[in-house]
Amino acid sequence: MAAHSLLIFSLVIYATAFSINLSHADPRTDYVMRMCGKVHVQNVSNYFKYYSNITDYMQDEIYRNKFAFKDVGEPPDRLYVLAQCMDDLTNEECAMCFTQISTLIPSCFPSTGGRVYFDGCFIRAENYSFYREVLGPEDTKRCSGIVNKRQEFSVAVDEVLSQMLLKAPSFRGFASMHETSNGISAYGMASCWKILDRDLCSNCLSEAVASALSCIPSTEARVLNAGCFLRYSDTSFANDSNGGDYSEEEVFSYVTYIMGVGLICVFAIGIGVCVGKLSYRRKIRLKQSKETEDLVLEERVQYMQFKYATLDTATQSFSDSNRLGRGGFGEVFKGTLPDGREIAIKRLYISRKFRVQEIRYEMDIIGRAQHKNLAWKHFQSSTVQEIIDKSMAIEDAEEIQRVVQIGLLCTQESPNLRPTMTEVVQMLRKEGVELPSPSKPPFTDELMELNYLGSFDRHHPSGLST
Ligand SMILES: *[C@@H]1O[C@H](CO)[C@@H](O)[C@H](O)[C@H]1NC(C)=O
Ligand SMILES: *[C@@H]1O[C@H](CO)[C@@H](O)[C@H](O)[C@H]1NC(C)=O
Ligand SMILES: *[C@@H]1O[C@H](CO)[C@@H](O)[C@H](O)[C@H]1NC(C)=O
Ligand SMILES: *[C@@H]1O[C@H](CO)[C@@H](O)[C@H](O)[C@H]1NC(C)=O
Ligand SMILES: *[C@@H]1O[C@H](CO)[C@@H](O)[C@H](O)[C@H]1NC(C)=O
């Protein structure tokens, strides 16, 4: 596949998907540098296939998050790709930048990979997981031939570089700023790849700042490291109207959520929700004091957040061997935390704001409902009575069975499959009525959707017709 056909293909996708005004934006597609690897892949035709597969996927992802990474294929030719835009680009500009830069990697093949730097975006491909690499032997700098020997300029550059080094690691890896010394200004931009945590970003940028300082008195310098990009200039080049503030949706897109501690426990999710009609009351309460609730929720959810790097390590970079399953909303991986706890991690592909709130609620519910006596297995093998605490004087085992079944209905993977609160209340009231069979809860296996199709029609739940 030639670079040309890739370009045309991408442009078509781009134009139809976003229909934006190409003449308006500035995606800063100025070419800075391309580096290609020296070792060759074993089977280059597979590699091309993987690459177009990955970039197809990334088109969407990069438009939403201005950042994407993915790997496909079998070693030794498994292909890993990471792409990112500078944060000051708009989503449309970022998609344009990616469309162009992604056409330049295939010209490195049959090398195992390469990196391309534009002023507005970056892409890298390799046959190994390089995602957390900060520095590499190919790292380099570009200093302009034009110089400004005034002391004020050097002072301003020095100042802007050290400010960026302080700021960027704490501001999601990005800083765009300028400093003025006696009327002479220097402009700077620093960007770490979003997969790096604060410390790695800091490492990368401190090396980059050292390189950039050695370019002075050049009026323009760019540092191209494995984990970050840094630039200073005597003229303004950033789109200052976008930089700086990060939307909640972006933050949440990068965070991967722990959906439960211990695989089996996860299946207990909704029992706690449905039992005692607690959740119904909760919903009413929610309406009455939404703000307070949100605050509390925010706090609780904090405890379930992990650094990306922690999850990356726990799952061996989300390796295939750790993958437990794939559903419509993302993939689930098994992982081990440094303290030995086994965890299940769901990698969600989300971005829209309204879904962030939904996900928080879901995490809250999951986080509070970890009942060690439960699994889906008991329901399947009709041994639900075994999960009842023996110390409780239970008169009506059948009712418990019923509540468990409703709980399982509430915890089906897709929110669309779950009964509404009104339906739940109906189910809890009408004792004689037969309940629909729940599909498997998340994380068991990929047959979930098939089970569902065979057993439960949401719009006409068999037990609830009037
Ligand atoms: C695109 O931008 C150009 C230049 O600003 C403008 O003249 C043109 O009307 C725009 N086209 C659309 C479809 O918005
Ligand atoms: C700069 O950012 C603003 C706000 O997002 C956007 O409307 C504008 O088109 C951008 N300008 C350029 C030149 O990219
Ligand atoms: C590359 O892999 C494909 C599919 O796995 C195979 O059909 C093809 O023969 C391989 N080519 C080489 C040169 O090994
Ligand atoms: C390419 O992507 C599709 C859909 O995302 C996936 O099903 C397929 O397995 C991928 N191909 C390879 C070679 O991984
Ligand atoms: C990458 O490709 C080279 C050359 O084919 C091979 O020697 C190396 O083992 C590959 N790396 C991985 C991690 O598979």
Coordinates of C-alpha atoms in Angstrom, one line a residue, residues 35-433:
M35 CA 13.5 8.8 11.7
C36 CA 13.2 5.2 10.4
G37 CA 14.5 2.1 12.2
K38 CA 17.4 0.1 10.8
V39 CA 16.1 -3.5 11.4
H40 CA 13.6 -5.0 9.0
V41 CA 10.3 -6.8 9.8
Q42 CA 9.9 -10.5 8.8
N43 CA 6.6 -10.1 6.9
V44 CA 6.1 -6.6 5.6
S45 CA 2.7 -7.3 4.0
N46 CA 1.3 -8.1 7.3
Y47 CA 2.8 -5.0 8.7
F48 CA 1.1 -2.8 6.2
K49 CA -2.2 -4.5 7.0
Y50 CA -1.7 -3.9 10.7
Y51 CA -0.8 -0.3 10.1
S52 CA -3.9 0.5 8.2
N53 CA -6.0 -1.4 10.7
I54 CA -4.5 0.7 13.5
T55 CA -4.8 4.1 11.8
D56 CA -8.4 3.4 10.9
Y57 CA -9.1 2.9 14.6
M58 CA -7.0 6.0 15.5
Q59 CA -8.8 8.4 13.2
D60 CA -11.8 8.4 15.6
E61 CA -9.8 8.2 18.7
I62 CA -7.4 11.0 17.9
Y63 CA -10.3 13.3 16.9
R64 CA -11.9 12.8 20.3
N65 CA -8.8 12.7 22.5
K66 CA -5.9 14.2 20.5
F67 CA -4.1 11.1 21.6
A68 CA -4.2 7.4 20.7
F69 CA -2.2 4.2 20.9
K70 CA -2.8 0.7 19.8
D71 CA -1.1 -2.5 18.9
V72 CA -2.1 -5.3 16.5
G73 CA -0.6 -8.6 15.2
E74 CA 1.7 -11.3 16.3
P75 CA 5.3 -11.0 17.4
P76 CA 7.9 -10.5 16.1
D77 CA 5.9 -8.4 13.6
R78 CA 3.4 -7.1 16.2
L79 CA 2.9 -3.4 15.4
Y80 CA 2.7 -0.8 18.1
V81 CA 1.6 2.8 17.2
L82 CA 1.2 5.9 19.3
A83 CA 0.1 9.3 18.0
Q84 CA -0.6 12.6 19.7
C85 CA -1.3 16.2 19.0
M86 CA -0.1 19.3 20.8
D87 CA -2.9 20.3 23.2
D88 CA -3.4 23.7 21.7
L89 CA -4.8 22.3 18.5
T90 CA -8.5 22.0 18.2
N91 CA -9.9 18.5 17.7
E92 CA -10.4 19.2 14.0
E93 CA -6.9 20.5 13.6
C94 CA -5.6 17.5 15.4
A95 CA -7.5 15.1 13.1
M96 CA -6.0 17.0 10.1
C97 CA -2.5 16.8 11.5
F98 CA -2.9 13.1 12.1
T99 CA -4.3 12.4 8.7
Q100 CA -1.1 13.8 7.1
I101 CA 1.5 12.6 9.5
S102 CA 0.1 9.0 9.5
T103 CA 0.9 8.7 5.8
L104 CA 4.6 9.1 6.5
I105 CA 5.2 6.0 8.6
P106 CA 4.6 3.4 5.8
S107 CA 7.5 4.9 3.9
C108 CA 9.8 3.7 6.7
F109 CA 8.6 0.1 6.1
P110 CA 10.1 -2.6 5.8
S111 CA 11.9 -1.1 8.8
T112 CA 10.3 -2.2 12.0
G113 CA 9.2 1.4 12.6
G114 CA 10.0 5.0 12.9
R115 CA 9.0 8.4 14.3
V116 CA 7.6 11.5 12.6
Y117 CA 7.5 14.9 14.2
F118 CA 5.3 17.7 12.9
D119 CA 5.0 21.0 14.7
G120 CA 1.4 20.1 15.6
C121 CA 1.6 16.3 16.1
F122 CA 3.7 13.2 16.5
I123 CA 3.5 9.6 15.5
R124 CA 5.6 6.6 16.3
A125 CA 5.5 2.9 15.2
E126 CA 7.6 0.0 16.4
N127 CA 7.5 -3.8 16.7
Y128 CA 7.8 -3.6 20.4
S129 CA 6.0 -1.8 23.2
F130 CA 7.8 1.6 23.4
Y131 CA 5.0 3.4 25.0
R132 CA 6.8 4.3 28.2
E133 CA 10.1 5.1 26.6
V134 CA 11.3 8.6 27.6
L135 CA 14.7 8.9 25.9
G136 CA 16.3 7.0 23.0
P137 CA 19.6 7.0 21.0
E138 CA 17.8 8.7 18.1
D139 CA 16.7 11.7 20.2
T140 CA 17.9 14.9 18.6
K141 CA 17.4 18.6 18.3
R142 CA 17.0 21.1 15.5
C143 CA 18.5 24.6 16.0
S144 CA 17.8 27.3 13.5
G145 CA 20.7 29.0 11.6
I146 CA 19.3 32.4 12.4
V147 CA 20.6 33.8 15.7
N148 CA 19.7 36.5 18.1
K149 CA 22.7 37.4 20.2
R150 CA 21.0 39.8 22.5
Q151 CA 21.4 39.0 26.1
E152 CA 17.6 39.7 26.7
F153 CA 16.6 37.0 24.2
S154 CA 18.8 34.4 26.0
V155 CA 17.3 35.4 29.3
A156 CA 13.8 35.2 28.0
V157 CA 14.4 31.7 26.4
D158 CA 16.0 30.5 29.6
E159 CA 13.1 31.7 31.6
V160 CA 10.4 30.2 29.3
L161 CA 12.2 26.8 29.3
S162 CA 12.5 26.6 33.0
Q163 CA 8.9 27.7 33.5
M164 CA 7.7 25.0 31.1
L165 CA 9.7 22.4 32.9
L166 CA 8.0 23.3 36.1
K167 CA 4.5 23.5 34.7
A168 CA 4.1 20.8 32.0
P169 CA 4.5 17.7 34.2
S170 CA 1.7 18.9 36.5
F171 CA -0.6 20.0 33.7
R172 CA -1.1 16.8 31.9
G173 CA 2.2 17.0 30.1
F174 CA 1.6 20.2 28.3
A175 CA 2.7 23.8 28.5
S176 CA 2.6 26.7 26.1
M177 CA 3.9 30.0 27.4
H178 CA 6.0 33.1 26.7
E179 CA 8.4 35.3 28.7
T180 CA 9.6 38.8 28.0
S181 CA 12.9 40.3 29.1
N182 CA 13.3 44.0 28.5
G183 CA 10.8 43.9 25.6
I184 CA 12.2 40.9 23.9
S185 CA 9.9 37.8 24.0
A186 CA 10.5 34.1 23.7
Y187 CA 7.7 31.6 23.1
G188 CA 7.8 28.0 24.1
M189 CA 5.8 24.8 24.0
A190 CA 6.4 21.5 25.7
S191 CA 4.4 18.3 25.3
C192 CA 4.9 14.9 26.8
W193 CA 3.1 11.9 25.4
K194 CA 0.0 11.4 27.5
I195 CA 0.9 7.8 28.3
L196 CA 3.8 9.0 30.5
D197 CA 3.2 9.8 34.2
R198 CA 4.4 12.9 35.8
D199 CA 7.8 11.7 36.7
L200 CA 8.6 10.3 33.3
C201 CA 7.4 13.5 31.7
S202 CA 9.6 15.4 34.0
N203 CA 12.6 13.3 33.1
C204 CA 12.0 13.7 29.4
L205 CA 11.5 17.4 29.6
S206 CA 14.6 18.1 31.7
E207 CA 16.7 16.4 29.1
A208 CA 14.8 18.4 26.4
V209 CA 15.4 21.7 28.2
A210 CA 19.1 20.9 28.5
S211 CA 19.2 20.3 24.7
A212 CA 17.2 23.4 23.9
L213 CA 19.5 25.6 26.0
S214 CA 22.4 24.4 24.0
C215 CA 20.7 25.9 20.9
I216 CA 20.8 29.4 22.2
P217 CA 21.4 31.9 20.5
S218 CA 19.4 30.3 17.7
T219 CA 16.0 32.1 17.4
E220 CA 14.2 28.8 17.0
A221 CA 14.8 25.3 18.4
R222 CA 13.0 22.0 18.5
V223 CA 13.9 19.0 20.6
L224 CA 12.7 15.6 19.5
N225 CA 12.8 13.0 22.3
A226 CA 11.2 9.6 22.5
G227 CA 8.8 10.7 25.1
C228 CA 8.3 14.4 24.5
F229 CA 8.6 17.4 22.1
L230 CA 9.8 20.8 23.1
R231 CA 10.1 24.0 21.1
Y232 CA 11.1 27.6 21.6
S233 CA 10.9 30.5 19.2
D234 CA 11.2 34.3 18.9
T235 CA 7.8 34.4 17.3
S236 CA 4.4 33.3 18.6
F237 CA 3.3 29.9 17.1
A238 CA 0.8 28.5 19.5
N239 CA -3.0 28.9 19.3
D240 CA -3.2 30.5 22.8
S241 CA -7.0 30.5 22.7
N242 CA -7.1 26.7 23.2
G243 CA -4.2 25.9 25.5
G244 CA -4.3 25.2 29.1
D245 CA -7.6 24.2 30.4
Y246 CA -8.5 20.6 30.2
S247 CA -12.0 19.4 29.9
E248 CA -13.3 16.7 32.2
E249 CA -14.1 14.5 29.3
E250 CA -10.4 14.5 28.2
V251 CA -9.2 13.6 31.7
F252 CA -11.6 10.8 31.9
S253 CA -10.7 9.5 28.5
Y254 CA -7.2 8.7 29.6
V255 CA -8.0 7.3 33.0
T256 CA -8.7 3.6 33.0
Y257 CA -11.1 2.5 35.6
I258 CA -10.9 -0.3 38.0
M259 CA -14.2 -1.9 37.7
G260 CA -13.9 -4.1 40.7
V261 CA -11.3 -5.7 43.0
G262 CA -11.3 -9.4 42.4
L263 CA -12.9 -10.9 39.4
I264 CA -15.6 -12.9 41.1
C265 CA -16.7 -10.0 43.4
V266 CA -17.6 -8.0 40.4
F267 CA -20.5 -10.1 39.6
A268 CA -22.2 -9.1 42.8
I269 CA -22.5 -5.5 41.6
G270 CA -26.1 -4.8 41.6
I271 CA -27.4 -7.1 44.3
G272 CA -26.7 -4.3 46.8
V273 CA -28.4 -1.9 44.5
C274 CA -31.6 -3.8 44.1
V275 CA -32.0 -5.5 47.5
G276 CA -34.2 -3.5 49.7
K277 CA -35.2 -1.2 46.9
L278 CA -32.3 1.0 48.2
S279 CA -31.5 2.2 44.8
Y280 CA -35.0 3.4 44.2
R281 CA -34.8 5.6 47.2
R282 CA -31.3 6.7 46.2
K283 CA -32.6 7.8 42.9
I284 CA -35.2 10.0 44.5
R285 CA -32.7 11.3 47.0
L286 CA -30.4 12.0 44.1
K287 CA -32.9 14.3 42.5
Q288 CA -33.4 16.2 45.7
S289 CA -29.8 16.9 46.5
K290 CA -27.9 16.2 43.4
E291 CA -25.0 18.6 44.1
T292 CA -24.2 17.1 47.5
E293 CA -24.4 13.7 46.0
D294 CA -22.1 14.6 43.2
L295 CA -19.5 15.9 45.6
V296 CA -19.6 12.7 47.7
L297 CA -19.5 10.6 44.6
E298 CA -16.5 12.6 43.3
E299 CA -14.7 11.9 46.5
R300 CA -15.5 8.2 46.6
V301 CA -14.6 7.7 43.0
Q302 CA -11.2 9.2 43.7
Y303 CA -10.3 6.1 45.7
M304 CA -10.8 3.9 42.6
Q305 CA -8.5 5.9 40.4
F306 CA -5.1 4.6 39.5
K307 CA -2.3 6.2 37.6
Y308 CA -2.2 5.0 34.0
A309 CA 1.4 3.8 34.5
T310 CA 0.3 1.6 37.4
L311 CA -2.3 -0.1 35.3
D312 CA 0.1 -0.4 32.4
T313 CA 2.6 -2.2 34.6
A314 CA -0.1 -4.4 36.2
T315 CA -1.3 -5.6 32.9
Q316 CA 2.1 -5.9 31.2
S317 CA 1.1 -3.0 28.8
F318 CA -2.3 -4.4 28.3
S319 CA -0.8 -7.5 26.7
D320 CA -2.9 -10.1 24.9
S321 CA -2.1 -12.7 27.4
N322 CA -3.7 -10.6 30.1
R323 CA -6.9 -10.0 28.1
L324 CA -9.9 -11.7 29.6
G325 CA -12.5 -10.6 27.0
R326 CA -13.8 -8.0 24.8
G327 CA -17.2 -6.5 24.9
G328 CA -19.0 -3.8 23.0
F329 CA -17.6 -1.0 25.2
G330 CA -14.0 -2.0 25.6
E331 CA -11.6 -4.7 26.6
V332 CA -11.1 -6.3 29.9
F333 CA -7.7 -7.2 31.2
K334 CA -6.4 -9.1 34.2
G335 CA -3.7 -7.4 36.2
T336 CA -1.6 -7.6 39.4
L337 CA -0.9 -4.6 41.5
P338 CA 2.5 -4.1 43.0
D339 CA 1.0 -5.1 46.4
G340 CA -0.1 -8.4 44.9
R341 CA -3.8 -7.7 44.6
E342 CA -5.4 -9.2 41.5
I343 CA -7.6 -6.8 39.6
A344 CA -9.8 -6.6 36.5
I345 CA -9.3 -3.6 34.4
K346 CA -11.8 -2.5 31.8
R347 CA -10.3 -0.2 29.1
L348 CA -13.2 1.9 28.0
Y349 CA -13.4 4.0 24.9
I350 CA -15.4 7.0 26.1
S351 CA -15.4 10.7 25.6
R352 CA -18.7 12.4 25.7
K353 CA -19.4 14.3 28.9
F354 CA -22.7 12.7 29.6
R355 CA -21.2 9.3 29.7
V356 CA -18.6 10.4 32.2
Q357 CA -21.3 11.0 34.8
E358 CA -22.9 7.6 34.0
I359 CA -19.6 5.9 34.5
R360 CA -19.0 7.6 37.8
Y361 CA -22.4 6.3 39.0
E362 CA -21.6 2.9 37.8
M363 CA -18.2 2.9 39.5
D364 CA -19.8 4.1 42.7
I365 CA -22.3 1.3 42.6
I366 CA -19.7 -1.3 41.8
G367 CA -17.4 0.0 44.4
R368 CA -19.9 -0.4 47.1
A369 CA -21.3 -3.8 46.2
Q370 CA -18.6 -6.4 46.7
H371 CA -20.3 -9.2 48.4
K372 CA -17.9 -12.1 48.8
N373 CA -20.7 -14.7 49.1
L374 CA -22.1 -14.1 45.6
A375 CA -21.1 -15.2 41.8
W376 CA -23.4 -15.6 38.8
K377 CA -22.4 -19.2 39.0
H378 CA -24.7 -19.9 41.9
F379 CA -27.6 -18.5 39.9
Q380 CA -26.8 -20.6 36.9
S381 CA -26.5 -23.8 38.9
S382 CA -29.7 -23.0 40.8
T383 CA -27.8 -22.9 44.1
V384 CA -28.6 -19.4 45.1
Q385 CA -29.6 -20.5 48.6
E386 CA -25.9 -21.1 49.3
I387 CA -25.1 -17.4 49.1
I388 CA -27.5 -16.6 52.0
D389 CA -25.8 -15.8 55.2
K390 CA -26.6 -18.8 57.5
S391 CA -26.9 -16.5 60.5
M392 CA -29.9 -14.8 59.0
A393 CA -33.3 -16.2 59.7
I394 CA -34.7 -16.3 56.2
E395 CA -38.2 -17.3 55.8
D396 CA -38.7 -17.0 52.1
A397 CA -35.7 -18.4 50.1
E398 CA -37.7 -18.0 46.9
E399 CA -37.8 -14.2 47.5
I400 CA -34.1 -14.2 47.9
Q401 CA -33.7 -16.1 44.6
R402 CA -35.9 -13.5 43.0
V403 CA -34.0 -10.5 44.4
V404 CA -30.7 -12.1 43.2
Q405 CA -32.2 -12.6 39.8
I406 CA -33.3 -8.9 39.6
G407 CA -29.8 -7.9 40.8
L408 CA -28.3 -9.8 37.9
L409 CA -30.7 -8.2 35.5
C410 CA -29.4 -4.8 36.8
T411 CA -25.8 -5.8 36.3
Q412 CA -25.8 -6.9 32.7
E413 CA -23.0 -5.3 30.8
S414 CA -24.9 -3.0 28.6
P415 CA -27.0 -0.4 30.4
N416 CA -29.5 -0.8 27.6
L417 CA -30.2 -4.4 28.7
R418 CA -30.8 -3.4 32.3
P419 CA -34.4 -2.9 33.5
T420 CA -35.5 0.6 34.4
M421 CA -36.1 1.5 38.0
T422 CA -39.9 1.4 37.3
E423 CA -39.5 -2.1 36.0
V424 CA -37.4 -3.1 39.0
V425 CA -40.0 -1.9 41.3
Q426 CA -42.7 -3.8 39.4
M427 CA -40.5 -6.9 39.5
L428 CA -40.1 -6.6 43.2
R429 CA -43.8 -6.2 43.8
K430 CA -45.3 -8.8 41.5
E431 CA -44.3 -11.9 43.3
G432 CA -46.1 -14.4 41.1
V433 CA -44.7 -13.1 37.8

